[in-house]
Amino acid sequence: MDDFSDADVAWLMDRAAAHREGSASRVVPPPVVGLLFLETSLRTRLGFSAAAARLGGWPLPVFEQRHSAISMDESVAHTVRALSGYCDVIVTRLPVPLNSDVLPLRPRCPILSGGDRGPAGEHPTQALIDLFALRNDLGGAAGRSVVVVGDPRMRSVVSLCRLLVRQGVGEIRVLTVPGLLAGRQPPGGVADRVRAVFDWSDAAGADFLYVAGIPHEAVSLEDRDRLRLTPERLAGLGEGCVVTSPLPVIDEIDEESWADPRLRAFEHSDDALFVRMALLELVLGAAG
């Protein structure tokens, strides 16, 4: 997340808004966008594929390092370096940290993280998408009360909290269960702005409710029920509260809750296309 300056973030928000209104691509010539997805992802992969196509470019997907079961994989670093010779930009989803161990060979094009793993794993592009939702629906993050529901260890939550603090958010409450906090500290720079809560009554007064989700088998079924968004729990939120999720949703949101107009996860998923288009333009130099 730290690779994007505040000026970058401001440009991305404005440029995504322009794309939402139909602005034309600023990338010349049309880009070849490598999609190195060594972990499964539907929305991030297809979202960047669509963004590349909307900019007039071509997505170049890579889902595995070797096809034959009898061949050993090369290193991720070698895969990234080789692919960088064919592309103008690479978007990655990796099962390892995207750090100097993965990028020691000076790739020949920019690299965008679509999510990585490890103790410092993040999902910066999703955080920018969530910030765009806040901007469109509430005018921005500054001074707002944000409640995150689910697992605070998720990379989308880590990146979002860090970005919100930079944007001057009023407060961040994480509605969770004690088992998901074990051995986990808030991400660097936000510890004094994040507060764990354990009851839905603590979500009252939220401007923005972010249903982050819970990994499969991370908690008991009883704890999953405690964190599920239901119509009754929605009723405890203010009329102006915006509710969203980075998706996918398995059982974190009750089916009956989707009828509530405050729940705007799919509208925000639609708008994610414009943020991804702006991201590709930024790293390809269109911001200059």
PDB file of C-alpha atoms in Angstrom:
ATOM      1  CA  MET A   1       0.000   0.000   0.000  1.00  0.00           C
ATOM      2  CA  ASP A   2       2.918   2.319   0.758  1.00  0.00           C
ATOM      3  CA  ASP A   3       4.020   2.271  -2.881  1.00  0.00           C
ATOM      4  CA  PHE A   4       1.105   4.595  -3.719  1.00  0.00           C
ATOM      5  CA  SER A   5       1.688   8.190  -2.627  1.00  0.00           C
ATOM      6  CA  ASP A   6      -1.167  10.406  -1.494  1.00  0.00           C
ATOM      7  CA  ALA A   7      -0.901  12.208  -4.839  1.00  0.00           C
ATOM      8  CA  ASP A   8      -1.191   8.846  -6.628  1.00  0.00           C
ATOM      9  CA  VAL A   9      -4.309   7.975  -4.637  1.00  0.00           C
ATOM     10  CA  ALA A  10      -5.925  11.334  -5.396  1.00  0.00           C
ATOM     11  CA  TRP A  11      -5.146  10.947  -9.106  1.00  0.00           C
ATOM     12  CA  LEU A  12      -6.531   7.411  -9.123  1.00  0.00           C
ATOM     13  CA  MET A  13      -9.803   8.489  -7.520  1.00  0.00           C
ATOM     14  CA  ASP A  14     -10.261  11.338 -10.009  1.00  0.00           C
ATOM     15  CA  ARG A  15      -9.281   9.231 -12.990  1.00  0.00           C
ATOM     16  CA  ALA A  16     -11.569   6.349 -11.963  1.00  0.00           C
ATOM     17  CA  ALA A  17     -14.415   8.850 -11.669  1.00  0.00           C
ATOM     18  CA  ALA A  18     -13.624  10.095 -15.168  1.00  0.00           C
ATOM     19  CA  HIS A  19     -13.729   6.540 -16.520  1.00  0.00           C
ATOM     20  CA  ARG A  20     -17.057   6.069 -14.774  1.00  0.00           C
ATOM     21  CA  GLU A  21     -18.326   8.980 -16.886  1.00  0.00           C
ATOM     22  CA  GLY A  22     -16.932   7.481 -20.085  1.00  0.00           C
ATOM     23  CA  SER A  23     -13.460   9.050 -20.407  1.00  0.00           C
ATOM     24  CA  ALA A  24     -11.246   7.569 -23.115  1.00  0.00           C
ATOM     25  CA  SER A  25      -7.990   5.727 -22.476  1.00  0.00           C
ATOM     26  CA  ARG A  26      -4.773   7.714 -22.159  1.00  0.00           C
ATOM     27  CA  VAL A  27      -2.528   4.713 -22.828  1.00  0.00           C
ATOM     28  CA  VAL A  28      -0.781   4.747 -26.206  1.00  0.00           C
ATOM     29  CA  PRO A  29      -0.011   2.243 -27.631  1.00  0.00           C
ATOM     30  CA  PRO A  30      -2.606  -0.145 -26.165  1.00  0.00           C
ATOM     31  CA  PRO A  31      -0.944  -2.225 -23.427  1.00  0.00           C
ATOM     32  CA  VAL A  32      -0.216  -5.908 -23.095  1.00  0.00           C
ATOM     33  CA  VAL A  33      -1.208  -6.728 -19.491  1.00  0.00           C
ATOM     34  CA  GLY A  34       0.281  -9.872 -17.969  1.00  0.00           C
ATOM     35  CA  LEU A  35      -1.924 -11.594 -15.403  1.00  0.00           C
ATOM     36  CA  LEU A  36       0.289 -13.842 -13.271  1.00  0.00           C
ATOM     37  CA  PHE A  37      -2.288 -15.515 -11.035  1.00  0.00           C
ATOM     38  CA  LEU A  38      -0.696 -18.411  -9.188  1.00  0.00           C
ATOM     39  CA  GLU A  39      -3.572 -18.368  -6.682  1.00  0.00           C
ATOM     40  CA  THR A  40      -7.232 -18.669  -7.586  1.00  0.00           C
ATOM     41  CA  SER A  41      -9.065 -15.383  -8.023  1.00  0.00           C
ATOM     42  CA  LEU A  42     -12.161 -14.682 -10.076  1.00  0.00           C
ATOM     43  CA  ARG A  43     -12.971 -10.997  -9.619  1.00  0.00           C
ATOM     44  CA  THR A  44      -9.455  -9.585  -9.487  1.00  0.00           C
ATOM     45  CA  ARG A  45      -8.302 -11.571 -12.510  1.00  0.00           C
ATOM     46  CA  LEU A  46     -11.382 -10.909 -14.643  1.00  0.00           C
ATOM     47  CA  GLY A  47     -11.518  -7.316 -13.428  1.00  0.00           C
ATOM     48  CA  PHE A  48      -8.022  -6.559 -14.682  1.00  0.00           C
ATOM     49  CA  SER A  49      -8.695  -8.517 -17.881  1.00  0.00           C
ATOM     50  CA  ALA A  50     -11.718  -6.330 -18.526  1.00  0.00           C
ATOM     51  CA  ALA A  51      -9.778  -3.187 -17.592  1.00  0.00           C
ATOM     52  CA  ALA A  52      -7.045  -4.057 -20.102  1.00  0.00           C
ATOM     53  CA  ALA A  53      -9.642  -4.668 -22.818  1.00  0.00           C
ATOM     54  CA  ARG A  54     -11.479  -1.407 -22.029  1.00  0.00           C
ATOM     55  CA  LEU A  55      -8.189   0.450 -22.454  1.00  0.00           C
ATOM     56  CA  GLY A  56      -7.801  -1.167 -25.868  1.00  0.00           C
ATOM     57  CA  GLY A  57      -5.141  -3.590 -24.670  1.00  0.00           C
ATOM     58  CA  TRP A  58      -4.697  -7.340 -24.397  1.00  0.00           C
ATOM     59  CA  PRO A  59      -4.625  -9.471 -21.232  1.00  0.00           C
ATOM     60  CA  LEU A  60      -2.001 -12.207 -21.184  1.00  0.00           C
ATOM     61  CA  PRO A  61      -3.044 -14.719 -18.482  1.00  0.00           C
ATOM     62  CA  VAL A  62      -0.674 -17.130 -16.732  1.00  0.00           C
ATOM     63  CA  PHE A  63      -2.184 -19.510 -14.164  1.00  0.00           C
ATOM     64  CA  GLU A  64       0.653 -21.952 -13.541  1.00  0.00           C
ATOM     65  CA  GLN A  65       4.412 -22.102 -13.897  1.00  0.00           C
ATOM     66  CA  ARG A  66       4.489 -25.620 -15.347  1.00  0.00           C
ATOM     67  CA  HIS A  67       1.749 -27.683 -16.932  1.00  0.00           C
ATOM     68  CA  SER A  68       3.344 -31.120 -16.779  1.00  0.00           C
ATOM     69  CA  ALA A  69       3.170 -32.934 -13.462  1.00  0.00           C
ATOM     70  CA  ILE A  70       6.592 -34.454 -14.095  1.00  0.00           C
ATOM     71  CA  SER A  71       8.341 -31.057 -14.397  1.00  0.00           C
ATOM     72  CA  MET A  72       9.461 -28.989 -11.440  1.00  0.00           C
ATOM     73  CA  ASP A  73       8.356 -25.358 -11.213  1.00  0.00           C
ATOM     74  CA  GLU A  74      10.900 -22.605 -11.771  1.00  0.00           C
ATOM     75  CA  SER A  75      11.109 -19.905  -9.138  1.00  0.00           C
ATOM     76  CA  VAL A  76       8.455 -17.204  -8.986  1.00  0.00           C
ATOM     77  CA  ALA A  77      11.247 -14.662  -9.524  1.00  0.00           C
ATOM     78  CA  HIS A  78      12.209 -16.283 -12.828  1.00  0.00           C
ATOM     79  CA  THR A  79       8.572 -16.468 -13.924  1.00  0.00           C
ATOM     80  CA  VAL A  80       8.047 -12.768 -13.179  1.00  0.00           C
ATOM     81  CA  ARG A  81      11.253 -11.762 -14.953  1.00  0.00           C
ATOM     82  CA  ALA A  82      10.462 -13.816 -18.056  1.00  0.00           C
ATOM     83  CA  LEU A  83       6.883 -12.573 -18.286  1.00  0.00           C
ATOM     84  CA  SER A  84       8.019  -8.969 -17.874  1.00  0.00           C
ATOM     85  CA  GLY A  85       9.830  -9.204 -21.198  1.00  0.00           C
ATOM     86  CA  TYR A  86       6.527  -9.805 -22.986  1.00  0.00           C
ATOM     87  CA  CYS A  87       4.295  -7.246 -21.244  1.00  0.00           C
ATOM     88  CA  ASP A  88       3.875  -3.570 -20.509  1.00  0.00           C
ATOM     89  CA  VAL A  89       2.630  -4.267 -16.960  1.00  0.00           C
ATOM     90  CA  ILE A  90       2.055  -7.398 -14.857  1.00  0.00           C
ATOM     91  CA  VAL A  91      -0.697  -7.892 -12.269  1.00  0.00           C
ATOM     92  CA  THR A  92       0.125 -10.655  -9.778  1.00  0.00           C
ATOM     93  CA  ARG A  93      -1.752 -12.851  -7.312  1.00  0.00           C
ATOM     94  CA  LEU A  94       0.923 -14.866  -5.537  1.00  0.00           C
ATOM     95  CA  PRO A  95       1.023 -17.526  -2.794  1.00  0.00           C
ATOM     96  CA  VAL A  96       4.181 -15.854  -1.436  1.00  0.00           C
ATOM     97  CA  PRO A  97       5.066 -12.278  -0.381  1.00  0.00           C
ATOM     98  CA  LEU A  98       5.640  -9.896  -3.272  1.00  0.00           C
ATOM     99  CA  ASN A  99       8.991  -8.591  -2.040  1.00  0.00           C
ATOM    100  CA  SER A 100      12.651  -8.409  -2.973  1.00  0.00           C
ATOM    101  CA  ASP A 101      12.949 -12.195  -2.814  1.00  0.00           C
ATOM    102  CA  VAL A 102      10.414 -12.472  -5.630  1.00  0.00           C
ATOM    103  CA  LEU A 103      11.681  -9.460  -7.589  1.00  0.00           C
ATOM    104  CA  PRO A 104      15.491  -9.657  -7.475  1.00  0.00           C
ATOM    105  CA  LEU A 105      16.031  -9.712 -11.238  1.00  0.00           C
ATOM    106  CA  ARG A 106      14.803  -6.227 -12.185  1.00  0.00           C
ATOM    107  CA  PRO A 107      11.638  -6.940 -14.135  1.00  0.00           C
ATOM    108  CA  ARG A 108      11.346  -4.964 -17.346  1.00  0.00           C
ATOM    109  CA  CYS A 109       7.865  -3.603 -16.652  1.00  0.00           C
ATOM    110  CA  PRO A 110       5.828  -2.358 -13.661  1.00  0.00           C
ATOM    111  CA  ILE A 111       4.318  -4.913 -11.261  1.00  0.00           C
ATOM    112  CA  LEU A 112       0.889  -4.413  -9.650  1.00  0.00           C
ATOM    113  CA  SER A 113      -0.065  -6.559  -6.668  1.00  0.00           C
ATOM    114  CA  GLY A 114      -3.469  -8.178  -6.905  1.00  0.00           C
ATOM    115  CA  GLY A 115      -2.843  -9.750  -3.492  1.00  0.00           C
ATOM    116  CA  ASP A 116      -0.017 -11.718  -1.901  1.00  0.00           C
ATOM    117  CA  ARG A 117       0.571 -13.955   1.119  1.00  0.00           C
ATOM    118  CA  GLY A 118       2.794 -13.962   4.170  1.00  0.00           C
ATOM    119  CA  PRO A 119       2.794 -12.124   7.517  1.00  0.00           C
ATOM    120  CA  ALA A 120       2.668  -8.778   5.715  1.00  0.00           C
ATOM    121  CA  GLY A 121       0.293  -9.899   2.963  1.00  0.00           C
ATOM    122  CA  GLU A 122      -1.813  -7.114   1.481  1.00  0.00           C
ATOM    123  CA  HIS A 123      -4.347  -6.383  -1.252  1.00  0.00           C
ATOM    124  CA  PRO A 124      -3.714  -2.735  -2.160  1.00  0.00           C
ATOM    125  CA  THR A 125      -5.822  -2.641  -5.328  1.00  0.00           C
ATOM    126  CA  GLN A 126      -8.881  -3.821  -3.368  1.00  0.00           C
ATOM    127  CA  ALA A 127      -8.297  -1.097  -0.779  1.00  0.00           C
ATOM    128  CA  LEU A 128      -8.326   1.517  -3.541  1.00  0.00           C
ATOM    129  CA  ILE A 129     -11.587   0.066  -4.861  1.00  0.00           C
ATOM    130  CA  ASP A 130     -13.093   0.330  -1.375  1.00  0.00           C
ATOM    131  CA  LEU A 131     -11.904   3.919  -1.028  1.00  0.00           C
ATOM    132  CA  PHE A 132     -13.578   4.729  -4.351  1.00  0.00           C
ATOM    133  CA  ALA A 133     -16.827   3.337  -2.948  1.00  0.00           C
ATOM    134  CA  LEU A 134     -16.467   5.586   0.103  1.00  0.00           C
ATOM    135  CA  ARG A 135     -15.819   8.587  -2.109  1.00  0.00           C
ATOM    136  CA  ASN A 136     -18.788   7.946  -4.381  1.00  0.00           C
ATOM    137  CA  ASP A 137     -21.318   7.156  -1.653  1.00  0.00           C
ATOM    138  CA  LEU A 138     -20.145   9.278   1.282  1.00  0.00           C
ATOM    139  CA  GLY A 139     -17.815  11.889  -0.185  1.00  0.00           C
ATOM    140  CA  GLY A 140     -14.654  10.290   1.178  1.00  0.00           C
ATOM    141  CA  ALA A 141     -13.148   8.682   4.264  1.00  0.00           C
ATOM    142  CA  ALA A 142     -12.200  11.794   6.225  1.00  0.00           C
ATOM    143  CA  GLY A 143     -13.937  11.883   9.594  1.00  0.00           C
ATOM    144  CA  ARG A 144     -16.048   8.819   8.854  1.00  0.00           C
ATOM    145  CA  SER A 145     -16.803   5.944  11.209  1.00  0.00           C
ATOM    146  CA  VAL A 146     -15.934   2.617   9.574  1.00  0.00           C
ATOM    147  CA  VAL A 147     -16.848  -0.793  10.975  1.00  0.00           C
ATOM    148  CA  VAL A 148     -15.133  -3.876   9.550  1.00  0.00           C
ATOM    149  CA  VAL A 149     -16.922  -7.173  10.194  1.00  0.00           C
ATOM    150  CA  GLY A 150     -15.030 -10.455  10.106  1.00  0.00           C
ATOM    151  CA  ASP A 151     -11.395 -11.504  10.159  1.00  0.00           C
ATOM    152  CA  PRO A 152      -8.953  -8.616  10.790  1.00  0.00           C
ATOM    153  CA  ARG A 153      -6.124 -10.796   9.458  1.00  0.00           C
ATOM    154  CA  MET A 154      -7.451 -10.717   5.896  1.00  0.00           C
ATOM    155  CA  ARG A 155      -5.173  -8.903   3.469  1.00  0.00           C
ATOM    156  CA  SER A 156      -8.006  -6.720   2.174  1.00  0.00           C
ATOM    157  CA  VAL A 157      -8.656  -5.514   5.742  1.00  0.00           C
ATOM    158  CA  VAL A 158      -4.967  -4.798   6.401  1.00  0.00           C
ATOM    159  CA  SER A 159      -4.622  -2.687   3.255  1.00  0.00           C
ATOM    160  CA  LEU A 160      -7.937  -0.908   3.779  1.00  0.00           C
ATOM    161  CA  CYS A 161      -7.112   0.078   7.371  1.00  0.00           C
ATOM    162  CA  ARG A 162      -3.753   1.477   6.347  1.00  0.00           C
ATOM    163  CA  LEU A 163      -5.274   3.475   3.509  1.00  0.00           C
ATOM    164  CA  LEU A 164      -8.164   4.792   5.604  1.00  0.00           C
ATOM    165  CA  VAL A 165      -5.801   6.123   8.276  1.00  0.00           C
ATOM    166  CA  ARG A 166      -3.874   7.989   5.588  1.00  0.00           C
ATOM    167  CA  GLN A 167      -7.160   9.446   4.376  1.00  0.00           C
ATOM    168  CA  GLY A 168      -8.073  10.838   7.794  1.00  0.00           C
ATOM    169  CA  VAL A 169     -10.771   8.354   8.799  1.00  0.00           C
ATOM    170  CA  GLY A 170     -12.507   9.226  12.056  1.00  0.00           C
ATOM    171  CA  GLU A 171     -12.435   5.739  13.580  1.00  0.00           C
ATOM    172  CA  ILE A 172     -12.185   2.076  12.619  1.00  0.00           C
ATOM    173  CA  ARG A 173     -13.950  -0.572  14.664  1.00  0.00           C
ATOM    174  CA  VAL A 174     -13.393  -4.252  13.876  1.00  0.00           C
ATOM    175  CA  LEU A 175     -16.416  -6.380  14.796  1.00  0.00           C
ATOM    176  CA  THR A 176     -14.969  -9.841  15.278  1.00  0.00           C
ATOM    177  CA  VAL A 177     -14.634 -12.757  17.700  1.00  0.00           C
ATOM    178  CA  PRO A 178     -11.717 -13.226  20.135  1.00  0.00           C
ATOM    179  CA  GLY A 179     -10.372 -16.277  18.303  1.00  0.00           C
ATOM    180  CA  LEU A 180      -9.573 -14.199  15.234  1.00  0.00           C
ATOM    181  CA  LEU A 181      -7.444 -11.787  17.258  1.00  0.00           C
ATOM    182  CA  ALA A 182      -5.087 -14.353  18.749  1.00  0.00           C
ATOM    183  CA  GLY A 183      -1.474 -13.365  18.141  1.00  0.00           C
ATOM    184  CA  ARG A 184      -2.453 -10.615  15.732  1.00  0.00           C
ATOM    185  CA  GLN A 185      -1.525  -6.960  16.012  1.00  0.00           C
ATOM    186  CA  PRO A 186      -3.077  -4.200  13.891  1.00  0.00           C
ATOM    187  CA  PRO A 187      -1.016  -3.349  10.798  1.00  0.00           C
ATOM    188  CA  GLY A 188       1.789  -0.867  11.235  1.00  0.00           C
ATOM    189  CA  GLY A 189       0.791   2.731  11.740  1.00  0.00           C
ATOM    190  CA  VAL A 190      -2.877   2.117  12.572  1.00  0.00           C
ATOM    191  CA  ALA A 191      -2.844   0.486  16.022  1.00  0.00           C
ATOM    192  CA  ASP A 192      -4.080   3.627  17.750  1.00  0.00           C
ATOM    193  CA  ARG A 193      -6.964   4.025  15.285  1.00  0.00           C
ATOM    194  CA  VAL A 194      -8.375   0.481  15.268  1.00  0.00           C
ATOM    195  CA  ARG A 195     -10.556  -0.867  18.072  1.00  0.00           C
ATOM    196  CA  ALA A 196     -11.857  -4.439  18.351  1.00  0.00           C
ATOM    197  CA  VAL A 197     -15.524  -4.871  19.348  1.00  0.00           C
ATOM    198  CA  PHE A 198     -17.543  -8.041  19.827  1.00  0.00           C
ATOM    199  CA  ASP A 199     -21.226  -7.136  19.668  1.00  0.00           C
ATOM    200  CA  TRP A 200     -23.418  -5.835  16.854  1.00  0.00           C
ATOM    201  CA  SER A 201     -24.592  -3.011  19.081  1.00  0.00           C
ATOM    202  CA  ASP A 202     -21.082  -1.587  18.673  1.00  0.00           C
ATOM    203  CA  ALA A 203     -21.753  -1.130  14.947  1.00  0.00           C
ATOM    204  CA  ALA A 204     -24.386   1.511  15.657  1.00  0.00           C
ATOM    205  CA  GLY A 205     -23.425   4.890  14.277  1.00  0.00           C
ATOM    206  CA  ALA A 206     -21.241   3.474  11.499  1.00  0.00           C
ATOM    207  CA  ASP A 207     -21.114   5.405   8.233  1.00  0.00           C
ATOM    208  CA  PHE A 208     -19.551   2.502   6.327  1.00  0.00           C
ATOM    209  CA  LEU A 209     -19.937  -1.193   7.206  1.00  0.00           C
ATOM    210  CA  TYR A 210     -17.413  -3.467   5.493  1.00  0.00           C
ATOM    211  CA  VAL A 211     -18.253  -7.182   5.598  1.00  0.00           C
ATOM    212  CA  ALA A 212     -14.786  -8.587   5.039  1.00  0.00           C
ATOM    213  CA  GLY A 213     -15.585 -12.259   5.355  1.00  0.00           C
ATOM    214  CA  ILE A 214     -14.117 -15.172   7.249  1.00  0.00           C
ATOM    215  CA  PRO A 215     -11.867 -17.881   5.767  1.00  0.00           C
ATOM    216  CA  HIS A 216     -13.335 -21.359   5.664  1.00  0.00           C
ATOM    217  CA  GLU A 217     -12.986 -23.207   9.005  1.00  0.00           C
ATOM    218  CA  ALA A 218     -11.254 -20.226  10.624  1.00  0.00           C
ATOM    219  CA  VAL A 219     -13.879 -20.157  13.388  1.00  0.00           C
ATOM    220  CA  SER A 220     -16.708 -22.326  14.666  1.00  0.00           C
ATOM    221  CA  LEU A 221     -20.135 -22.306  13.043  1.00  0.00           C
ATOM    222  CA  GLU A 222     -21.434 -20.516  16.127  1.00  0.00           C
ATOM    223  CA  ASP A 223     -18.928 -17.717  15.680  1.00  0.00           C
ATOM    224  CA  ARG A 224     -19.765 -17.462  11.980  1.00  0.00           C
ATOM    225  CA  ASP A 225     -23.399 -16.987  12.981  1.00  0.00           C
ATOM    226  CA  ARG A 226     -22.380 -14.245  15.423  1.00  0.00           C
ATOM    227  CA  LEU A 227     -20.733 -12.299  12.617  1.00  0.00           C
ATOM    228  CA  ARG A 228     -23.375 -12.873   9.916  1.00  0.00           C
ATOM    229  CA  LEU A 229     -25.167  -9.776   8.632  1.00  0.00           C
ATOM    230  CA  THR A 230     -28.908 -10.342   8.949  1.00  0.00           C
ATOM    231  CA  PRO A 231     -31.940  -8.085   8.386  1.00  0.00           C
ATOM    232  CA  GLU A 232     -32.257  -7.707  12.148  1.00  0.00           C
ATOM    233  CA  ARG A 233     -28.659  -6.514  12.442  1.00  0.00           C
ATOM    234  CA  LEU A 234     -29.101  -4.214   9.457  1.00  0.00           C
ATOM    235  CA  ALA A 235     -32.039  -2.662  11.280  1.00  0.00           C
ATOM    236  CA  GLY A 236     -29.624  -1.503  13.976  1.00  0.00           C
ATOM    237  CA  LEU A 237     -27.639   0.579  11.487  1.00  0.00           C
ATOM    238  CA  GLY A 238     -28.435   4.146  10.487  1.00  0.00           C
ATOM    239  CA  GLU A 239     -30.447   4.898   7.367  1.00  0.00           C
ATOM    240  CA  GLY A 240     -27.434   6.567   5.786  1.00  0.00           C
ATOM    241  CA  CYS A 241     -24.995   3.734   6.485  1.00  0.00           C
ATOM    242  CA  VAL A 242     -23.388   2.247   3.375  1.00  0.00           C
ATOM    243  CA  VAL A 243     -22.830  -1.520   3.547  1.00  0.00           C
ATOM    244  CA  THR A 244     -20.423  -3.324   1.269  1.00  0.00           C
ATOM    245  CA  SER A 245     -18.163  -6.357   0.867  1.00  0.00           C
ATOM    246  CA  PRO A 246     -15.083  -7.054  -1.249  1.00  0.00           C
ATOM    247  CA  LEU A 247     -16.775 -10.307  -2.352  1.00  0.00           C
ATOM    248  CA  PRO A 248     -17.114 -13.212  -2.674  1.00  0.00           C
ATOM    249  CA  VAL A 249     -19.763 -13.749  -0.020  1.00  0.00           C
ATOM    250  CA  ILE A 250     -20.350 -17.304   1.158  1.00  0.00           C
ATOM    251  CA  ASP A 251     -22.560 -17.049   4.232  1.00  0.00           C
ATOM    252  CA  GLU A 252     -21.316 -13.817   5.800  1.00  0.00           C
ATOM    253  CA  ILE A 253     -24.435 -11.975   4.573  1.00  0.00           C
ATOM    254  CA  ASP A 254     -27.873 -13.512   4.995  1.00  0.00           C
ATOM    255  CA  GLU A 255     -29.721 -13.882   1.676  1.00  0.00           C
ATOM    256  CA  GLU A 256     -32.643 -11.773   2.894  1.00  0.00           C
ATOM    257  CA  SER A 257     -30.280  -8.879   3.603  1.00  0.00           C
ATOM    258  CA  TRP A 258     -29.571  -8.323  -0.088  1.00  0.00           C
ATOM    259  CA  ALA A 259     -32.956  -6.650  -0.507  1.00  0.00           C
ATOM    260  CA  ASP A 260     -31.777  -3.732   1.629  1.00  0.00           C
ATOM    261  CA  PRO A 261     -30.764  -0.785  -0.624  1.00  0.00           C
ATOM    262  CA  ARG A 262     -27.960   0.145   1.783  1.00  0.00           C
ATOM    263  CA  LEU A 263     -26.129  -3.039   0.759  1.00  0.00           C
ATOM    264  CA  ARG A 264     -24.167  -1.975  -2.321  1.00  0.00           C
ATOM    265  CA  ALA A 265     -21.483  -4.622  -2.764  1.00  0.00           C
ATOM    266  CA  PHE A 266     -22.350  -5.415  -6.380  1.00  0.00           C
ATOM    267  CA  GLU A 267     -22.542  -1.751  -7.371  1.00  0.00           C
ATOM    268  CA  HIS A 268     -19.083  -1.281  -5.873  1.00  0.00           C
ATOM    269  CA  SER A 269     -17.886  -4.378  -7.727  1.00  0.00           C
ATOM    270  CA  ASP A 270     -19.124  -2.775 -10.953  1.00  0.00           C
ATOM    271  CA  ASP A 271     -17.200   0.419 -10.185  1.00  0.00           C
ATOM    272  CA  ALA A 272     -14.040  -1.582  -9.471  1.00  0.00           C
ATOM    273  CA  LEU A 273     -13.525  -1.788 -13.239  1.00  0.00           C
ATOM    274  CA  PHE A 274     -12.862   1.960 -13.391  1.00  0.00           C
ATOM    275  CA  VAL A 275     -10.347   1.856 -10.542  1.00  0.00           C
ATOM    276  CA  ARG A 276      -8.460  -0.958 -12.260  1.00  0.00           C
ATOM    277  CA  MET A 277      -8.407   0.987 -15.530  1.00  0.00           C
ATOM    278  CA  ALA A 278      -6.978   3.983 -13.683  1.00  0.00           C
ATOM    279  CA  LEU A 279      -4.380   1.786 -11.950  1.00  0.00           C
ATOM    280  CA  LEU A 280      -3.133   0.434 -15.266  1.00  0.00           C
ATOM    281  CA  GLU A 281      -2.925   3.967 -16.649  1.00  0.00           C
ATOM    282  CA  LEU A 282      -1.017   5.169 -13.577  1.00  0.00           C
ATOM    283  CA  VAL A 283       1.719   2.547 -13.721  1.00  0.00           C
ATOM    284  CA  LEU A 284       1.981   2.975 -17.496  1.00  0.00           C
ATOM    285  CA  GLY A 285       2.747   6.654 -17.102  1.00  0.00           C
ATOM    286  CA  ALA A 286      -0.565   8.233 -18.086  1.00  0.00           C
ATOM    287  CA  ALA A 287      -0.654  10.322 -14.894  1.00  0.00           C
ATOM    288  CA  GLY A 288       2.238  12.417 -16.138  1.00  0.00           C
TER     289      GLY A 288
END
